[in-house]
Short mmCIF file of C-alpha atoms in Angstrom, two decimals:
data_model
loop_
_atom_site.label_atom_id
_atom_site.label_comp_id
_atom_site.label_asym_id
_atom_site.label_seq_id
_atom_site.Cartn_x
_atom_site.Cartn_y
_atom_site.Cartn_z
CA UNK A 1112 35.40 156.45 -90.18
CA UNK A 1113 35.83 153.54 -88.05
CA UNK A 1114 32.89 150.99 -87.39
CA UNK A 1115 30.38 148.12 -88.54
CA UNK A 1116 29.41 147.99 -92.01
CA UNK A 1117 26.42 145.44 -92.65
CA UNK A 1118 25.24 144.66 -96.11
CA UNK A 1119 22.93 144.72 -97.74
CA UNK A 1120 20.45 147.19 -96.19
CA UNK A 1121 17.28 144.93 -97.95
CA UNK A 1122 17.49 141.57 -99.17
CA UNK A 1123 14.86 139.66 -100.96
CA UNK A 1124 14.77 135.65 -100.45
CA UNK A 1125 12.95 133.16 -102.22
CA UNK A 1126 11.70 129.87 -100.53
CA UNK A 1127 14.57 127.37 -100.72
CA UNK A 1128 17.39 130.20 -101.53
CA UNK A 1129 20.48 130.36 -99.50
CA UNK A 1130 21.44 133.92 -98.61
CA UNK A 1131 24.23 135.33 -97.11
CA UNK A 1132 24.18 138.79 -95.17
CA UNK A 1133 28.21 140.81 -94.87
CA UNK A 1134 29.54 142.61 -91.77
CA UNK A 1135 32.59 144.17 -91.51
CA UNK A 1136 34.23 145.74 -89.06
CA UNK A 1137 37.42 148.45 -89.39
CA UNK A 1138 37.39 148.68 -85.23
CA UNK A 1139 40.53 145.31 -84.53
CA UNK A 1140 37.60 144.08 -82.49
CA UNK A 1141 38.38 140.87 -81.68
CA UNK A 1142 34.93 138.92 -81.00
CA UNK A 1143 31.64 139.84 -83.66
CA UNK A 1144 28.13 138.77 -83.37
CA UNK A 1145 24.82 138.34 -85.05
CA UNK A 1146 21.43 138.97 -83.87
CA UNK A 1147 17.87 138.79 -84.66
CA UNK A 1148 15.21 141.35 -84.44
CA UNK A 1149 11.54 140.47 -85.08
CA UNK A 1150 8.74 143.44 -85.32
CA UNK A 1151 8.36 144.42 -81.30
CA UNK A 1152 10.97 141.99 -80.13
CA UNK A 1153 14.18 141.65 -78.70
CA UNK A 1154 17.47 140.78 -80.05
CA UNK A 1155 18.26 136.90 -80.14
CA UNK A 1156 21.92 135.68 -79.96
CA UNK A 1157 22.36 133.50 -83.50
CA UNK A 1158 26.28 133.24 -83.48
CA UNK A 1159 29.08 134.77 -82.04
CA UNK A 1160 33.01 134.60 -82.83
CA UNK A 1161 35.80 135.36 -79.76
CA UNK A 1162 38.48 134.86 -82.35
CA UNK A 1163 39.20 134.27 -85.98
CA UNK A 1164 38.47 130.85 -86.82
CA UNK A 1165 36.62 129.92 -84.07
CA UNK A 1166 32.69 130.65 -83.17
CA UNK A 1167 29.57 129.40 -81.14
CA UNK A 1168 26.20 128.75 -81.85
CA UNK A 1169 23.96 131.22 -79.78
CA UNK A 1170 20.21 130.59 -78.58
CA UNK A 1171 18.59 130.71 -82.27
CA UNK A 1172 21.46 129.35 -84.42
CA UNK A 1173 19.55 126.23 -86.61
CA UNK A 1174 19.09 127.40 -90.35
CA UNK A 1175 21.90 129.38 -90.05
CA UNK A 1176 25.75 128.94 -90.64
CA UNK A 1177 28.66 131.45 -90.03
CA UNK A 1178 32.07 131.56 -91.35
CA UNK A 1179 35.33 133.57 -89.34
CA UNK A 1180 38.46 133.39 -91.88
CA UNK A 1181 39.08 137.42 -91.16
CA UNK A 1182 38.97 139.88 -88.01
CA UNK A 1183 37.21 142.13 -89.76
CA UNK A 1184 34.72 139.97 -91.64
CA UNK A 1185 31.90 137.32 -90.14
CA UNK A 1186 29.59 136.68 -92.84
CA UNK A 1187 26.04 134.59 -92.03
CA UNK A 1188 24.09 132.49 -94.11
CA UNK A 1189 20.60 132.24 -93.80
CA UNK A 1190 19.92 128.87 -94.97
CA UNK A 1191 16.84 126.90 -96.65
CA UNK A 1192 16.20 125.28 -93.51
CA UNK A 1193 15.34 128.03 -91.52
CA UNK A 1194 12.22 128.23 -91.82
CA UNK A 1195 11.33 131.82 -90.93
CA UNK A 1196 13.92 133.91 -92.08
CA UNK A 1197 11.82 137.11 -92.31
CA UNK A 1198 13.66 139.55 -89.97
CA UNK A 1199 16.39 142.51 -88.87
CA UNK A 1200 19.90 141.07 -88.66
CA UNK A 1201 21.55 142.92 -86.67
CA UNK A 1202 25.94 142.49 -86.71
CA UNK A 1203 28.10 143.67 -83.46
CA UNK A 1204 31.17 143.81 -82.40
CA UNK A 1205 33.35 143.89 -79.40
CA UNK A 1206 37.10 143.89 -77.91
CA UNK A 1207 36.12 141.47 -76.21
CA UNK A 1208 36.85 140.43 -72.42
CA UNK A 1209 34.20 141.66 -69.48
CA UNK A 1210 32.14 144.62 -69.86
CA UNK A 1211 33.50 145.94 -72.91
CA UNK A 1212 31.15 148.48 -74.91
CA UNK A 1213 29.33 146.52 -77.73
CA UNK A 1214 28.88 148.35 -80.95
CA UNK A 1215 26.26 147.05 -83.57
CA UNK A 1216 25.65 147.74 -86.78
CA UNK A 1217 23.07 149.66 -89.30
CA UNK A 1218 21.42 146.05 -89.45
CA UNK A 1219 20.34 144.12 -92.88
CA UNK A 1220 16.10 143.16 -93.27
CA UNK A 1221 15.97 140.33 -94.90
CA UNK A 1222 12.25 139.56 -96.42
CA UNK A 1223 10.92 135.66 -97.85
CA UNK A 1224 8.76 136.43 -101.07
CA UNK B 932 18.22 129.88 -68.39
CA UNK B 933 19.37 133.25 -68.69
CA UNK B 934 16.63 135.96 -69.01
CA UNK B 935 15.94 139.42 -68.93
CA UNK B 936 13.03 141.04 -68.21
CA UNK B 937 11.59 145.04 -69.38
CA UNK B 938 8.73 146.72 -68.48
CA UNK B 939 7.12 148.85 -70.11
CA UNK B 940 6.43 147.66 -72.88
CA UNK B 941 5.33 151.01 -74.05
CA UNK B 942 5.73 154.57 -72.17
CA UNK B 943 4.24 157.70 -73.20
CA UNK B 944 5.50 161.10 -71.69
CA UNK B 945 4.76 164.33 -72.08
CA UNK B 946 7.91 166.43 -73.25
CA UNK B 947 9.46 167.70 -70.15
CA UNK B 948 8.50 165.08 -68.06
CA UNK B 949 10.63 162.05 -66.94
CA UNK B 950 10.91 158.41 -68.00
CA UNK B 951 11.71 155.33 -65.97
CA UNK B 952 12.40 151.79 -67.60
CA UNK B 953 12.99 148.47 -65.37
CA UNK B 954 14.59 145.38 -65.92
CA UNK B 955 15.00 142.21 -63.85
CA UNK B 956 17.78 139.44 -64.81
CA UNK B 957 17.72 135.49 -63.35
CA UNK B 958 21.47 135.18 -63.73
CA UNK B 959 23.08 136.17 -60.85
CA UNK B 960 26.53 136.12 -61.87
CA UNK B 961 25.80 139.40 -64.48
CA UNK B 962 27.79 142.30 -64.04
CA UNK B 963 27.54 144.32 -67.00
CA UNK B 964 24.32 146.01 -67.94
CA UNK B 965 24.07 148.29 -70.77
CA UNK B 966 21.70 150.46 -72.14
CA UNK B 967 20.33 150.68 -76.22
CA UNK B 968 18.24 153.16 -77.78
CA UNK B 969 17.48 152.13 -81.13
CA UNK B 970 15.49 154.16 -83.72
CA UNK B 971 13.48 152.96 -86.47
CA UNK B 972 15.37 150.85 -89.04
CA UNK B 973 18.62 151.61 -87.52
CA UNK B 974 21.24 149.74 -85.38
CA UNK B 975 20.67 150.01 -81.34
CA UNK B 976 23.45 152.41 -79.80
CA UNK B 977 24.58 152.14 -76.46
CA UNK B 978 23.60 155.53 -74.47
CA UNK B 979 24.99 154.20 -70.71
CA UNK B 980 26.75 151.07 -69.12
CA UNK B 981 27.05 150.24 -65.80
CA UNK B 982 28.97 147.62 -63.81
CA UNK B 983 27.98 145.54 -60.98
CA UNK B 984 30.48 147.24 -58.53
CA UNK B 985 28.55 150.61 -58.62
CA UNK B 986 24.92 151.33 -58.14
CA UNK B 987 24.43 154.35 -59.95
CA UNK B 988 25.65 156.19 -63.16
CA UNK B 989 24.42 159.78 -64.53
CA UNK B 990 25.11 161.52 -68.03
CA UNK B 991 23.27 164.30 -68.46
CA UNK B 992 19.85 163.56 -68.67
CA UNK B 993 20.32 160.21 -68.58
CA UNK B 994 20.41 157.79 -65.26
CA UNK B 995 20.73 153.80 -64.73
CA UNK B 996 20.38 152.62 -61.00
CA UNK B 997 21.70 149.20 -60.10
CA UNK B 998 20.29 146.99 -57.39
CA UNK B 999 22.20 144.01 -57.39
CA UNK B 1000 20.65 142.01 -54.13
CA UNK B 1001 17.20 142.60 -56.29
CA UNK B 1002 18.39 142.19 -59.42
CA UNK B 1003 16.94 144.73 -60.85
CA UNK B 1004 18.29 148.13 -62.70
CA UNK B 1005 16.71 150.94 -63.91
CA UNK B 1006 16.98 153.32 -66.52
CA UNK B 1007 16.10 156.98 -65.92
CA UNK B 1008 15.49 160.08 -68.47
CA UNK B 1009 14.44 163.51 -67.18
CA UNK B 1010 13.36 166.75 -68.85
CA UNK B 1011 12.50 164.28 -71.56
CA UNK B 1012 12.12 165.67 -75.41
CA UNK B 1013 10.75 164.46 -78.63
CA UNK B 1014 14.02 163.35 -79.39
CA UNK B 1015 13.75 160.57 -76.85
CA UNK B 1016 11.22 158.92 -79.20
CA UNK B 1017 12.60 155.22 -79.72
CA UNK B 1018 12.57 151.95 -78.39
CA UNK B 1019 14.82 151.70 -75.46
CA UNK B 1020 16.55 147.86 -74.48
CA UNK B 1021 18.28 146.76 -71.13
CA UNK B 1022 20.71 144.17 -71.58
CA UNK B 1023 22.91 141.97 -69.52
CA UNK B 1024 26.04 139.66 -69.52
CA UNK B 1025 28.53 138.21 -67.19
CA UNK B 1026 32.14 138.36 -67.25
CA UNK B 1027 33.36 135.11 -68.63
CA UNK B 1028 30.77 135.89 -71.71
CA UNK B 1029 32.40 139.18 -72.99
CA UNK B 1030 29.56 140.69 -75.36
CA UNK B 1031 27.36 137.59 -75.24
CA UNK B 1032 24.52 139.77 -74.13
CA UNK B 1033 20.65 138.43 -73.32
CA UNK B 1034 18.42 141.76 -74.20
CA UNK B 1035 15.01 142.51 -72.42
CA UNK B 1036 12.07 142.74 -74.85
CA UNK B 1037 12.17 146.50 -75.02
CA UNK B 1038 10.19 149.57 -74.31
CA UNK B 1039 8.45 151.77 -76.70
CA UNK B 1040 8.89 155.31 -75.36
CA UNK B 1041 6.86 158.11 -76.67
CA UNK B 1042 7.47 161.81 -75.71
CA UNK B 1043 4.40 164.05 -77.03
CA UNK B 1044 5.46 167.67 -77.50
#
């Protein structure tokens, strides 16, 4: 089936760890994106990709990094420096262009212990 | 900047009866404005879309309402049912952004049997 695969589902980080959440996509969407979701909240743009090789910090992007070498693959870090990393990452995907239905993923919670 | 407001916060229903969400947005250029329901733990799915060149969009049970000189759009569910139950987001995004969308806070939407 086609669609957004984001893993892992749970992910335990220790203070100071690095940690890197997958998403992959089987769709030939062209642009990807990751959000975060905190308990009652919204989703907050972190990155987002238009093309391989190529991305954009979004509204929330410091602590985090984000590499594009594949269309189908747009993996994020969650670095040491972000200082609350406790959330649901959520990964999307889109053709691209204006108006183009937005497809997200299962998401990944990621927990500090 | 950009920003996108939702109220309710929280809606409770009884089953059969029907369910309105509102959102403003600041940005005056948007022209896409979707529609998420997301359940818990999962991924938001997109249950309508509309576009800034119409002002109202039905499937099914399910209406959004567009009033672009206000800004505002609405979201409409009748004959609701327990299945209903999730947390419903508005979102918007202009053209030259593709799926760069800014998400309202969501709404909470209880339907008691």
């Amino acid at each position: 089936d086609g669609g957004i695969t984001q893993s892992p589902k749970y992910l335990f980080r220790k203070e100071g760890q690095n940690v890197t959440l997958s998403c992959e996509q089987n769709l030939n969407h062209d642009a990807m994106y990751w959000y975060r979701q905190d308990p009652g909240q919204g989703l907050r743009l972190i990155y987002y990709s238009q093309i391989v090789n190529d991305f954009q910090k979004g509204d929330i992007a410091e602590g985090y990094s984000v590499s594009r070498e594949k269309k189908e693959s747009f993996p994020l870090t969650v670095t040491s420096a972000q200082k609350n990393p406790t959330a649901f990452y959520l990964c999307a995907s889109t053709t691209g262009g204006s108006g183009n239905t937005i497809y997200f993923g299962e998401g990944s919670w990621l927990t500090v212990v | 900047g950009e920003n996108v407001e939702q109220h309710p916060s929280t809606l409770s229903v009884q089953e059969g009866d029907s369910a309105v969400i509102k959102c403003t947005y600041s940005d005056s250029a948007s022209n896409y404005f979707p529609w998420y329901k997301q359940e818990l733990g999962k991924g938001p799915q997109l249950i309508i879309d509309i576009r800034s060149n119409v002002g109202e969009k039905k499937d099914q049970r399910i209406a959004v309402t567009l009033n672009k000189t206000a800004k505002h759009f609405s979201l409409h569910i009748t004959e609701t049912q327990p299945e209903d139950s999730a947390v419903y987001f508005c979102a918007a995004s202009r053209n030259n952004q593709g799926g760069k969308l800014i998400f309202g806070q969501g709404t909470e939407l209880s339907v008691k049997p």
